[in-house]
Amino acid sequence: MIKQMALKVYFAGLLAVLLVGPALAQRNKGVVQPSLDWAEGITVDGRLNDWGDTLAYVHATQDFSYHIKNNAENLYVAIRVMDKDRQMQVFAQGLAFMINNQGKKRDGPTVYFPVADRLAFRSIMSADNDDRPDDMRKGALEAIRAIYVMRFDDVLDGQISLDNTYGIAAKATLDTADALCVEMVVPLDRLGLTLDNQDKLAFNIKINGIMIPGSGSSPATMRRGYGGYGYPYGYGYPYGYGRQMPSRPREEPGVWVVSPLAIE
């Protein structure tokens, strides 16, 4: 009898591991930033040495690391992308950094970067270009011309210069480990925020793109299309295997961070 009870307990435990284990693994994908950190000595130059050269948080679905910080004047975000296909997706469709002042996982002021010159980007990527660089990423970096903004109260939707008067800035570089590194800064006053506001805010970071069912049922295994559908700007994926959709496809959801501003 004791042996039978022990076997029942064993199999019950095994069943629990089999059922709960995958759920926990799914739930714990990536490392989501729990709260904002205070920013000190950050220069938006695309080099991440002032972030400790590593970013602690990971969005596993899109395979990038990130960190969001603020000080009394600005909100900063850094993103590091190791995978080269993902890097080319960034050059083709950009990264999006969105802030919702009500702390809701909904649309809010958004900065899109990088935005390449359309003709220069296509020319660089063209198979007919005799001067096509061996490393297309370096050519794509040279084609970056602007930042795109949406839903700011005092800035019109559309492209703004890299050297603008709004205090919104962004820079991209390739580091010594061959990773694409991007930094962005948004002044708090452009968002109507001060450190006195300690309500929770919602931040979303993602690589723009659409998910096309075809090679799997989960976001991590779905085939991506980068053809510019549904975005404020788009250049078509340079390798040419994205495709236009007859109806609105599912967009990449990105990673959400819900937190008040950090206090020094």
PDB file of C-alpha atoms in Angstrom:
ATOM      1  CA  MET A   1       0.000   0.000   0.000  1.00  0.00           C
ATOM      2  CA  ILE A   2       2.802   2.404   0.947  1.00  0.00           C
ATOM      3  CA  LYS A   3       4.614   1.579  -2.292  1.00  0.00           C
ATOM      4  CA  GLN A   4       1.460   2.263  -4.333  1.00  0.00           C
ATOM      5  CA  MET A   5       0.942   5.603  -2.566  1.00  0.00           C
ATOM      6  CA  ALA A   6       4.561   6.540  -3.223  1.00  0.00           C
ATOM      7  CA  LEU A   7       4.137   5.742  -6.909  1.00  0.00           C
ATOM      8  CA  LYS A   8       0.962   7.855  -7.060  1.00  0.00           C
ATOM      9  CA  VAL A   9       2.786  10.791  -5.471  1.00  0.00           C
ATOM     10  CA  TYR A  10       5.696  10.341  -7.908  1.00  0.00           C
ATOM     11  CA  PHE A  11       3.474  10.283 -10.989  1.00  0.00           C
ATOM     12  CA  ALA A  12       1.404  13.218  -9.702  1.00  0.00           C
ATOM     13  CA  GLY A  13       4.578  15.222  -9.255  1.00  0.00           C
ATOM     14  CA  LEU A  14       5.863  14.206 -12.686  1.00  0.00           C
ATOM     15  CA  LEU A  15       2.570  15.258 -14.281  1.00  0.00           C
ATOM     16  CA  ALA A  16       2.753  18.626 -12.518  1.00  0.00           C
ATOM     17  CA  VAL A  17       6.268  19.205 -13.855  1.00  0.00           C
ATOM     18  CA  LEU A  18       5.204  18.259 -17.384  1.00  0.00           C
ATOM     19  CA  LEU A  19       2.185  20.584 -17.286  1.00  0.00           C
ATOM     20  CA  VAL A  20       3.588  23.521 -15.335  1.00  0.00           C
ATOM     21  CA  GLY A  21       7.179  23.426 -16.632  1.00  0.00           C
ATOM     22  CA  PRO A  22       6.387  24.516 -20.226  1.00  0.00           C
ATOM     23  CA  ALA A  23       4.025  27.211 -18.937  1.00  0.00           C
ATOM     24  CA  LEU A  24       6.715  28.631 -16.668  1.00  0.00           C
ATOM     25  CA  ALA A  25       9.263  28.470 -19.464  1.00  0.00           C
ATOM     26  CA  GLN A  26       6.888  30.356 -21.753  1.00  0.00           C
ATOM     27  CA  ARG A  27       6.103  32.908 -19.069  1.00  0.00           C
ATOM     28  CA  ASN A  28       9.752  33.507 -18.186  1.00  0.00           C
ATOM     29  CA  LYS A  29      11.042  34.114 -21.696  1.00  0.00           C
ATOM     30  CA  GLY A  30      13.337  37.103 -21.633  1.00  0.00           C
ATOM     31  CA  VAL A  31      14.076  39.439 -18.734  1.00  0.00           C
ATOM     32  CA  VAL A  32      11.621  42.345 -18.522  1.00  0.00           C
ATOM     33  CA  GLN A  33      12.822  45.554 -16.896  1.00  0.00           C
ATOM     34  CA  PRO A  34      10.855  45.941 -13.624  1.00  0.00           C
ATOM     35  CA  SER A  35      11.408  49.684 -13.101  1.00  0.00           C
ATOM     36  CA  LEU A  36      13.265  52.637 -14.576  1.00  0.00           C
ATOM     37  CA  ASP A  37      16.791  53.469 -13.405  1.00  0.00           C
ATOM     38  CA  TRP A  38      18.424  56.842 -12.869  1.00  0.00           C
ATOM     39  CA  ALA A  39      20.554  58.060 -15.781  1.00  0.00           C
ATOM     40  CA  GLU A  40      23.976  59.572 -15.194  1.00  0.00           C
ATOM     41  CA  GLY A  41      26.531  60.676 -17.768  1.00  0.00           C
ATOM     42  CA  ILE A  42      24.726  59.333 -20.838  1.00  0.00           C
ATOM     43  CA  THR A  43      25.741  60.761 -24.211  1.00  0.00           C
ATOM     44  CA  VAL A  44      23.526  59.731 -27.122  1.00  0.00           C
ATOM     45  CA  ASP A  45      26.211  58.625 -29.560  1.00  0.00           C
ATOM     46  CA  GLY A  46      25.246  54.995 -30.224  1.00  0.00           C
ATOM     47  CA  ARG A  47      28.100  53.732 -28.056  1.00  0.00           C
ATOM     48  CA  LEU A  48      26.945  51.891 -24.970  1.00  0.00           C
ATOM     49  CA  ASN A  49      30.046  52.324 -22.787  1.00  0.00           C
ATOM     50  CA  ASP A  50      28.097  54.743 -20.566  1.00  0.00           C
ATOM     51  CA  TRP A  51      25.526  51.965 -19.992  1.00  0.00           C
ATOM     52  CA  GLY A  52      28.201  49.597 -18.711  1.00  0.00           C
ATOM     53  CA  ASP A  53      28.586  48.224 -22.274  1.00  0.00           C
ATOM     54  CA  THR A  54      25.922  45.597 -21.572  1.00  0.00           C
ATOM     55  CA  LEU A  55      22.160  45.903 -21.293  1.00  0.00           C
ATOM     56  CA  ALA A  56      20.533  43.863 -18.549  1.00  0.00           C
ATOM     57  CA  TYR A  57      17.066  43.268 -20.016  1.00  0.00           C
ATOM     58  CA  VAL A  58      16.083  41.036 -22.930  1.00  0.00           C
ATOM     59  CA  HIS A  59      13.088  40.819 -25.260  1.00  0.00           C
ATOM     60  CA  ALA A  60      13.520  37.196 -26.264  1.00  0.00           C
ATOM     61  CA  THR A  61      10.884  37.134 -29.012  1.00  0.00           C
ATOM     62  CA  GLN A  62      12.711  39.732 -31.088  1.00  0.00           C
ATOM     63  CA  ASP A  63      16.139  38.836 -29.741  1.00  0.00           C
ATOM     64  CA  PHE A  64      17.374  42.217 -28.502  1.00  0.00           C
ATOM     65  CA  SER A  65      18.552  43.628 -25.169  1.00  0.00           C
ATOM     66  CA  TYR A  66      17.502  47.023 -23.851  1.00  0.00           C
ATOM     67  CA  HIS A  67      17.492  49.423 -20.910  1.00  0.00           C
ATOM     68  CA  ILE A  68      15.358  52.492 -20.127  1.00  0.00           C
ATOM     69  CA  LYS A  69      16.578  55.251 -17.815  1.00  0.00           C
ATOM     70  CA  ASN A  70      15.672  58.824 -16.938  1.00  0.00           C
ATOM     71  CA  ASN A  71      17.064  61.835 -15.158  1.00  0.00           C
ATOM     72  CA  ALA A  72      15.370  65.109 -14.246  1.00  0.00           C
ATOM     73  CA  GLU A  73      15.281  66.307 -17.857  1.00  0.00           C
ATOM     74  CA  ASN A  74      15.267  63.335 -20.219  1.00  0.00           C
ATOM     75  CA  LEU A  75      14.123  59.806 -20.911  1.00  0.00           C
ATOM     76  CA  TYR A  76      16.764  57.507 -22.434  1.00  0.00           C
ATOM     77  CA  VAL A  77      16.579  54.092 -24.083  1.00  0.00           C
ATOM     78  CA  ALA A  78      19.364  51.865 -25.389  1.00  0.00           C
ATOM     79  CA  ILE A  79      18.842  48.801 -27.595  1.00  0.00           C
ATOM     80  CA  ARG A  80      21.421  46.224 -28.665  1.00  0.00           C
ATOM     81  CA  VAL A  81      20.719  43.774 -31.516  1.00  0.00           C
ATOM     82  CA  MET A  82      23.139  40.918 -32.133  1.00  0.00           C
ATOM     83  CA  ASP A  83      21.380  38.908 -34.874  1.00  0.00           C
ATOM     84  CA  LYS A  84      22.291  40.225 -38.344  1.00  0.00           C
ATOM     85  CA  ASP A  85      18.889  39.475 -39.896  1.00  0.00           C
ATOM     86  CA  ARG A  86      17.271  41.421 -37.062  1.00  0.00           C
ATOM     87  CA  GLN A  87      19.750  44.229 -37.636  1.00  0.00           C
ATOM     88  CA  MET A  88      18.682  44.453 -41.272  1.00  0.00           C
ATOM     89  CA  GLN A  89      15.055  44.504 -40.139  1.00  0.00           C
ATOM     90  CA  VAL A  90      15.926  47.513 -37.967  1.00  0.00           C
ATOM     91  CA  PHE A  91      17.513  49.297 -40.932  1.00  0.00           C
ATOM     92  CA  ALA A  92      14.520  48.484 -43.160  1.00  0.00           C
ATOM     93  CA  GLN A  93      11.675  49.240 -40.712  1.00  0.00           C
ATOM     94  CA  GLY A  94      13.186  50.917 -37.689  1.00  0.00           C
ATOM     95  CA  LEU A  95      12.807  50.589 -33.955  1.00  0.00           C
ATOM     96  CA  ALA A  96       9.827  52.084 -32.122  1.00  0.00           C
ATOM     97  CA  PHE A  97       9.979  53.565 -28.612  1.00  0.00           C
ATOM     98  CA  MET A  98       6.513  54.473 -27.320  1.00  0.00           C
ATOM     99  CA  ILE A  99       5.401  56.117 -24.070  1.00  0.00           C
ATOM    100  CA  ASN A 100       1.872  56.092 -22.646  1.00  0.00           C
ATOM    101  CA  ASN A 101       1.460  58.734 -19.924  1.00  0.00           C
ATOM    102  CA  GLN A 102      -1.562  56.998 -18.412  1.00  0.00           C
ATOM    103  CA  GLY A 103       0.350  53.809 -17.724  1.00  0.00           C
ATOM    104  CA  LYS A 104      -1.839  51.901 -20.177  1.00  0.00           C
ATOM    105  CA  LYS A 105      -0.528  49.423 -22.719  1.00  0.00           C
ATOM    106  CA  ARG A 106      -1.902  51.564 -25.522  1.00  0.00           C
ATOM    107  CA  ASP A 107      -0.670  54.018 -28.142  1.00  0.00           C
ATOM    108  CA  GLY A 108       1.186  57.119 -27.056  1.00  0.00           C
ATOM    109  CA  PRO A 109       3.949  59.441 -28.263  1.00  0.00           C
ATOM    110  CA  THR A 110       6.358  57.358 -30.342  1.00  0.00           C
ATOM    111  CA  VAL A 111       9.865  57.800 -31.732  1.00  0.00           C
ATOM    112  CA  TYR A 112      10.831  55.687 -34.777  1.00  0.00           C
ATOM    113  CA  PHE A 113      14.497  55.295 -35.663  1.00  0.00           C
ATOM    114  CA  PRO A 114      16.457  54.846 -37.877  1.00  0.00           C
ATOM    115  CA  VAL A 115      14.827  56.391 -40.936  1.00  0.00           C
ATOM    116  CA  ALA A 116      17.017  56.022 -44.004  1.00  0.00           C
ATOM    117  CA  ASP A 117      16.835  58.083 -47.158  1.00  0.00           C
ATOM    118  CA  ARG A 118      14.568  55.924 -49.321  1.00  0.00           C
ATOM    119  CA  LEU A 119      16.467  56.320 -52.589  1.00  0.00           C
ATOM    120  CA  ALA A 120      19.881  56.016 -50.961  1.00  0.00           C
ATOM    121  CA  PHE A 121      18.799  52.894 -49.064  1.00  0.00           C
ATOM    122  CA  ARG A 122      17.449  51.200 -52.191  1.00  0.00           C
ATOM    123  CA  SER A 123      20.522  52.176 -54.175  1.00  0.00           C
ATOM    124  CA  ILE A 124      22.861  50.752 -51.534  1.00  0.00           C
ATOM    125  CA  MET A 125      20.926  47.477 -51.393  1.00  0.00           C
ATOM    126  CA  SER A 126      20.478  47.126 -55.145  1.00  0.00           C
ATOM    127  CA  ALA A 127      22.140  44.127 -56.781  1.00  0.00           C
ATOM    128  CA  ASP A 128      22.928  46.419 -59.740  1.00  0.00           C
ATOM    129  CA  ASN A 129      25.014  48.745 -57.587  1.00  0.00           C
ATOM    130  CA  ASP A 130      28.678  48.234 -58.533  1.00  0.00           C
ATOM    131  CA  ASP A 131      29.692  50.075 -55.358  1.00  0.00           C
ATOM    132  CA  ARG A 132      27.457  47.982 -53.109  1.00  0.00           C
ATOM    133  CA  PRO A 133      29.357  47.620 -49.812  1.00  0.00           C
ATOM    134  CA  ASP A 134      30.526  44.200 -48.681  1.00  0.00           C
ATOM    135  CA  ASP A 135      28.805  44.877 -45.360  1.00  0.00           C
ATOM    136  CA  MET A 136      25.364  46.277 -46.197  1.00  0.00           C
ATOM    137  CA  ARG A 137      24.838  47.306 -42.583  1.00  0.00           C
ATOM    138  CA  LYS A 138      27.579  49.909 -42.878  1.00  0.00           C
ATOM    139  CA  GLY A 139      25.966  51.211 -46.047  1.00  0.00           C
ATOM    140  CA  ALA A 140      22.616  51.347 -44.267  1.00  0.00           C
ATOM    141  CA  LEU A 141      24.148  53.350 -41.408  1.00  0.00           C
ATOM    142  CA  GLU A 142      25.378  55.905 -43.915  1.00  0.00           C
ATOM    143  CA  ALA A 143      21.861  56.204 -45.401  1.00  0.00           C
ATOM    144  CA  ILE A 144      20.213  57.256 -42.095  1.00  0.00           C
ATOM    145  CA  ARG A 145      18.751  60.715 -42.554  1.00  0.00           C
ATOM    146  CA  ALA A 146      15.978  61.335 -40.022  1.00  0.00           C
ATOM    147  CA  ILE A 147      13.851  60.426 -37.013  1.00  0.00           C
ATOM    148  CA  TYR A 148      10.098  59.854 -37.310  1.00  0.00           C
ATOM    149  CA  VAL A 149       7.704  60.949 -34.551  1.00  0.00           C
ATOM    150  CA  MET A 150       3.999  60.428 -33.894  1.00  0.00           C
ATOM    151  CA  ARG A 151       1.417  61.552 -31.329  1.00  0.00           C
ATOM    152  CA  PHE A 152       3.457  64.267 -29.602  1.00  0.00           C
ATOM    153  CA  ASP A 153       1.327  67.233 -28.494  1.00  0.00           C
ATOM    154  CA  ASP A 154       3.744  69.914 -29.709  1.00  0.00           C
ATOM    155  CA  VAL A 155       5.519  68.169 -32.607  1.00  0.00           C
ATOM    156  CA  LEU A 156       3.803  67.459 -35.908  1.00  0.00           C
ATOM    157  CA  ASP A 157       3.674  63.816 -36.958  1.00  0.00           C
ATOM    158  CA  GLY A 158       6.355  63.051 -39.520  1.00  0.00           C
ATOM    159  CA  GLN A 159      10.082  63.143 -40.094  1.00  0.00           C
ATOM    160  CA  ILE A 160      12.304  65.444 -38.082  1.00  0.00           C
ATOM    161  CA  SER A 161      15.969  66.174 -38.682  1.00  0.00           C
ATOM    162  CA  LEU A 162      18.648  64.286 -36.803  1.00  0.00           C
ATOM    163  CA  ASP A 163      19.758  67.757 -35.690  1.00  0.00           C
ATOM    164  CA  ASN A 164      16.398  69.159 -34.581  1.00  0.00           C
ATOM    165  CA  THR A 165      15.290  71.770 -32.040  1.00  0.00           C
ATOM    166  CA  TYR A 166      12.923  69.464 -30.135  1.00  0.00           C
ATOM    167  CA  GLY A 167      15.579  67.743 -28.039  1.00  0.00           C
ATOM    168  CA  ILE A 168      14.636  64.351 -29.516  1.00  0.00           C
ATOM    169  CA  ALA A 169      17.814  62.594 -30.627  1.00  0.00           C
ATOM    170  CA  ALA A 170      18.926  59.139 -31.739  1.00  0.00           C
ATOM    171  CA  LYS A 171      22.114  57.468 -32.936  1.00  0.00           C
ATOM    172  CA  ALA A 172      23.034  54.012 -34.251  1.00  0.00           C
ATOM    173  CA  THR A 173      26.433  52.322 -34.516  1.00  0.00           C
ATOM    174  CA  LEU A 174      27.992  48.879 -34.873  1.00  0.00           C
ATOM    175  CA  ASP A 175      30.133  47.938 -31.882  1.00  0.00           C
ATOM    176  CA  THR A 176      33.305  45.841 -31.673  1.00  0.00           C
ATOM    177  CA  ALA A 177      31.203  42.689 -31.122  1.00  0.00           C
ATOM    178  CA  ASP A 178      29.353  43.349 -34.409  1.00  0.00           C
ATOM    179  CA  ALA A 179      26.142  44.259 -32.581  1.00  0.00           C
ATOM    180  CA  LEU A 180      23.859  47.076 -33.715  1.00  0.00           C
ATOM    181  CA  CYS A 181      23.563  49.605 -30.890  1.00  0.00           C
ATOM    182  CA  VAL A 182      20.884  52.317 -30.826  1.00  0.00           C
ATOM    183  CA  GLU A 183      20.336  55.107 -28.313  1.00  0.00           C
ATOM    184  CA  MET A 184      17.385  57.521 -28.165  1.00  0.00           C
ATOM    185  CA  VAL A 185      16.560  60.450 -25.897  1.00  0.00           C
ATOM    186  CA  VAL A 186      13.211  62.206 -25.396  1.00  0.00           C
ATOM    187  CA  PRO A 187      12.870  65.314 -23.183  1.00  0.00           C
ATOM    188  CA  LEU A 188      10.378  64.815 -20.357  1.00  0.00           C
ATOM    189  CA  ASP A 189       8.744  68.162 -21.077  1.00  0.00           C
ATOM    190  CA  ARG A 190       7.858  66.952 -24.600  1.00  0.00           C
ATOM    191  CA  LEU A 191       5.788  64.302 -22.836  1.00  0.00           C
ATOM    192  CA  GLY A 192       4.291  66.682 -20.276  1.00  0.00           C
ATOM    193  CA  LEU A 193       6.200  64.915 -17.494  1.00  0.00           C
ATOM    194  CA  THR A 194       8.285  65.963 -14.488  1.00  0.00           C
ATOM    195  CA  LEU A 195       9.767  63.993 -11.617  1.00  0.00           C
ATOM    196  CA  ASP A 196       6.847  65.231  -9.501  1.00  0.00           C
ATOM    197  CA  ASN A 197       4.668  62.880 -11.543  1.00  0.00           C
ATOM    198  CA  GLN A 198       5.142  59.512  -9.873  1.00  0.00           C
ATOM    199  CA  ASP A 199       2.202  57.795 -11.547  1.00  0.00           C
ATOM    200  CA  LYS A 200       3.061  54.657 -13.493  1.00  0.00           C
ATOM    201  CA  LEU A 201       3.907  55.094 -17.156  1.00  0.00           C
ATOM    202  CA  ALA A 202       3.913  52.433 -19.870  1.00  0.00           C
ATOM    203  CA  PHE A 203       6.822  52.072 -22.281  1.00  0.00           C
ATOM    204  CA  ASN A 204       6.970  49.843 -25.342  1.00  0.00           C
ATOM    205  CA  ILE A 205      10.066  48.924 -27.352  1.00  0.00           C
ATOM    206  CA  LYS A 206      10.040  46.869 -30.527  1.00  0.00           C
ATOM    207  CA  ILE A 207      11.597  46.263 -33.894  1.00  0.00           C
ATOM    208  CA  ASN A 208       8.913  47.206 -36.394  1.00  0.00           C
ATOM    209  CA  GLY A 209       7.589  44.312 -38.414  1.00  0.00           C
ATOM    210  CA  ILE A 210       4.615  42.081 -39.071  1.00  0.00           C
ATOM    211  CA  MET A 211       4.200  38.443 -38.140  1.00  0.00           C
ATOM    212  CA  ILE A 212       3.049  36.182 -40.978  1.00  0.00           C
ATOM    213  CA  PRO A 213       1.822  32.689 -40.080  1.00  0.00           C
ATOM    214  CA  GLY A 214       3.670  30.102 -42.106  1.00  0.00           C
ATOM    215  CA  SER A 215       6.439  28.351 -40.239  1.00  0.00           C
ATOM    216  CA  GLY A 216       5.015  27.999 -36.754  1.00  0.00           C
ATOM    217  CA  SER A 217       2.285  29.069 -34.363  1.00  0.00           C
ATOM    218  CA  SER A 218       4.278  31.034 -31.789  1.00  0.00           C
ATOM    219  CA  PRO A 219       5.801  34.510 -32.275  1.00  0.00           C
ATOM    220  CA  ALA A 220       9.286  33.056 -31.851  1.00  0.00           C
ATOM    221  CA  THR A 221       8.856  30.708 -34.827  1.00  0.00           C
ATOM    222  CA  MET A 222       6.627  32.771 -37.113  1.00  0.00           C
ATOM    223  CA  ARG A 223       8.082  33.990 -40.377  1.00  0.00           C
ATOM    224  CA  ARG A 224       8.515  37.770 -40.411  1.00  0.00           C
ATOM    225  CA  GLY A 225       7.559  40.074 -43.236  1.00  0.00           C
ATOM    226  CA  TYR A 226       9.223  43.453 -43.374  1.00  0.00           C
ATOM    227  CA  GLY A 227       7.499  45.047 -46.325  1.00  0.00           C
ATOM    228  CA  GLY A 228       6.443  48.351 -44.792  1.00  0.00           C
ATOM    229  CA  TYR A 229       2.735  47.561 -44.497  1.00  0.00           C
ATOM    230  CA  GLY A 230       0.995  49.556 -41.814  1.00  0.00           C
ATOM    231  CA  TYR A 231       3.960  51.720 -40.805  1.00  0.00           C
ATOM    232  CA  PRO A 232       4.578  55.437 -41.201  1.00  0.00           C
ATOM    233  CA  TYR A 233       7.585  54.722 -43.374  1.00  0.00           C
ATOM    234  CA  GLY A 234       8.871  51.583 -45.053  1.00  0.00           C
ATOM    235  CA  TYR A 235      11.455  50.562 -47.570  1.00  0.00           C
ATOM    236  CA  GLY A 236      10.807  46.874 -48.134  1.00  0.00           C
ATOM    237  CA  TYR A 237      13.019  44.210 -46.635  1.00  0.00           C
ATOM    238  CA  PRO A 238      16.310  44.409 -48.551  1.00  0.00           C
ATOM    239  CA  TYR A 239      16.585  40.667 -49.087  1.00  0.00           C
ATOM    240  CA  GLY A 240      13.173  40.702 -50.754  1.00  0.00           C
ATOM    241  CA  TYR A 241      11.300  37.945 -48.951  1.00  0.00           C
ATOM    242  CA  GLY A 242       8.680  40.035 -47.193  1.00  0.00           C
ATOM    243  CA  ARG A 243       5.293  40.259 -48.927  1.00  0.00           C
ATOM    244  CA  GLN A 244       2.326  42.602 -48.933  1.00  0.00           C
ATOM    245  CA  MET A 245      -0.795  41.357 -47.195  1.00  0.00           C
ATOM    246  CA  PRO A 246      -4.369  41.809 -48.488  1.00  0.00           C
ATOM    247  CA  SER A 247      -5.634  42.544 -44.974  1.00  0.00           C
ATOM    248  CA  ARG A 248      -3.967  44.077 -41.947  1.00  0.00           C
ATOM    249  CA  PRO A 249      -1.568  41.508 -40.455  1.00  0.00           C
ATOM    250  CA  ARG A 250      -0.573  41.148 -36.842  1.00  0.00           C
ATOM    251  CA  GLU A 251       2.143  43.588 -35.854  1.00  0.00           C
ATOM    252  CA  GLU A 252       5.037  42.709 -33.605  1.00  0.00           C
ATOM    253  CA  PRO A 253       3.843  43.482 -30.046  1.00  0.00           C
ATOM    254  CA  GLY A 254       7.180  44.506 -28.561  1.00  0.00           C
ATOM    255  CA  VAL A 255       8.017  44.463 -24.856  1.00  0.00           C
ATOM    256  CA  TRP A 256       6.147  46.543 -22.258  1.00  0.00           C
ATOM    257  CA  VAL A 257       7.694  48.159 -19.183  1.00  0.00           C
ATOM    258  CA  VAL A 258       5.264  49.709 -16.683  1.00  0.00           C
ATOM    259  CA  SER A 259       6.923  51.943 -14.092  1.00  0.00           C
ATOM    260  CA  PRO A 260       7.002  55.483 -12.689  1.00  0.00           C
ATOM    261  CA  LEU A 261       9.997  57.660 -13.429  1.00  0.00           C
ATOM    262  CA  ALA A 262      13.129  56.946 -11.420  1.00  0.00           C
ATOM    263  CA  ILE A 263      14.092  59.333  -8.614  1.00  0.00           C
ATOM    264  CA  GLU A 264      17.739  60.142  -7.927  1.00  0.00           C
TER     265      GLU A 264
END
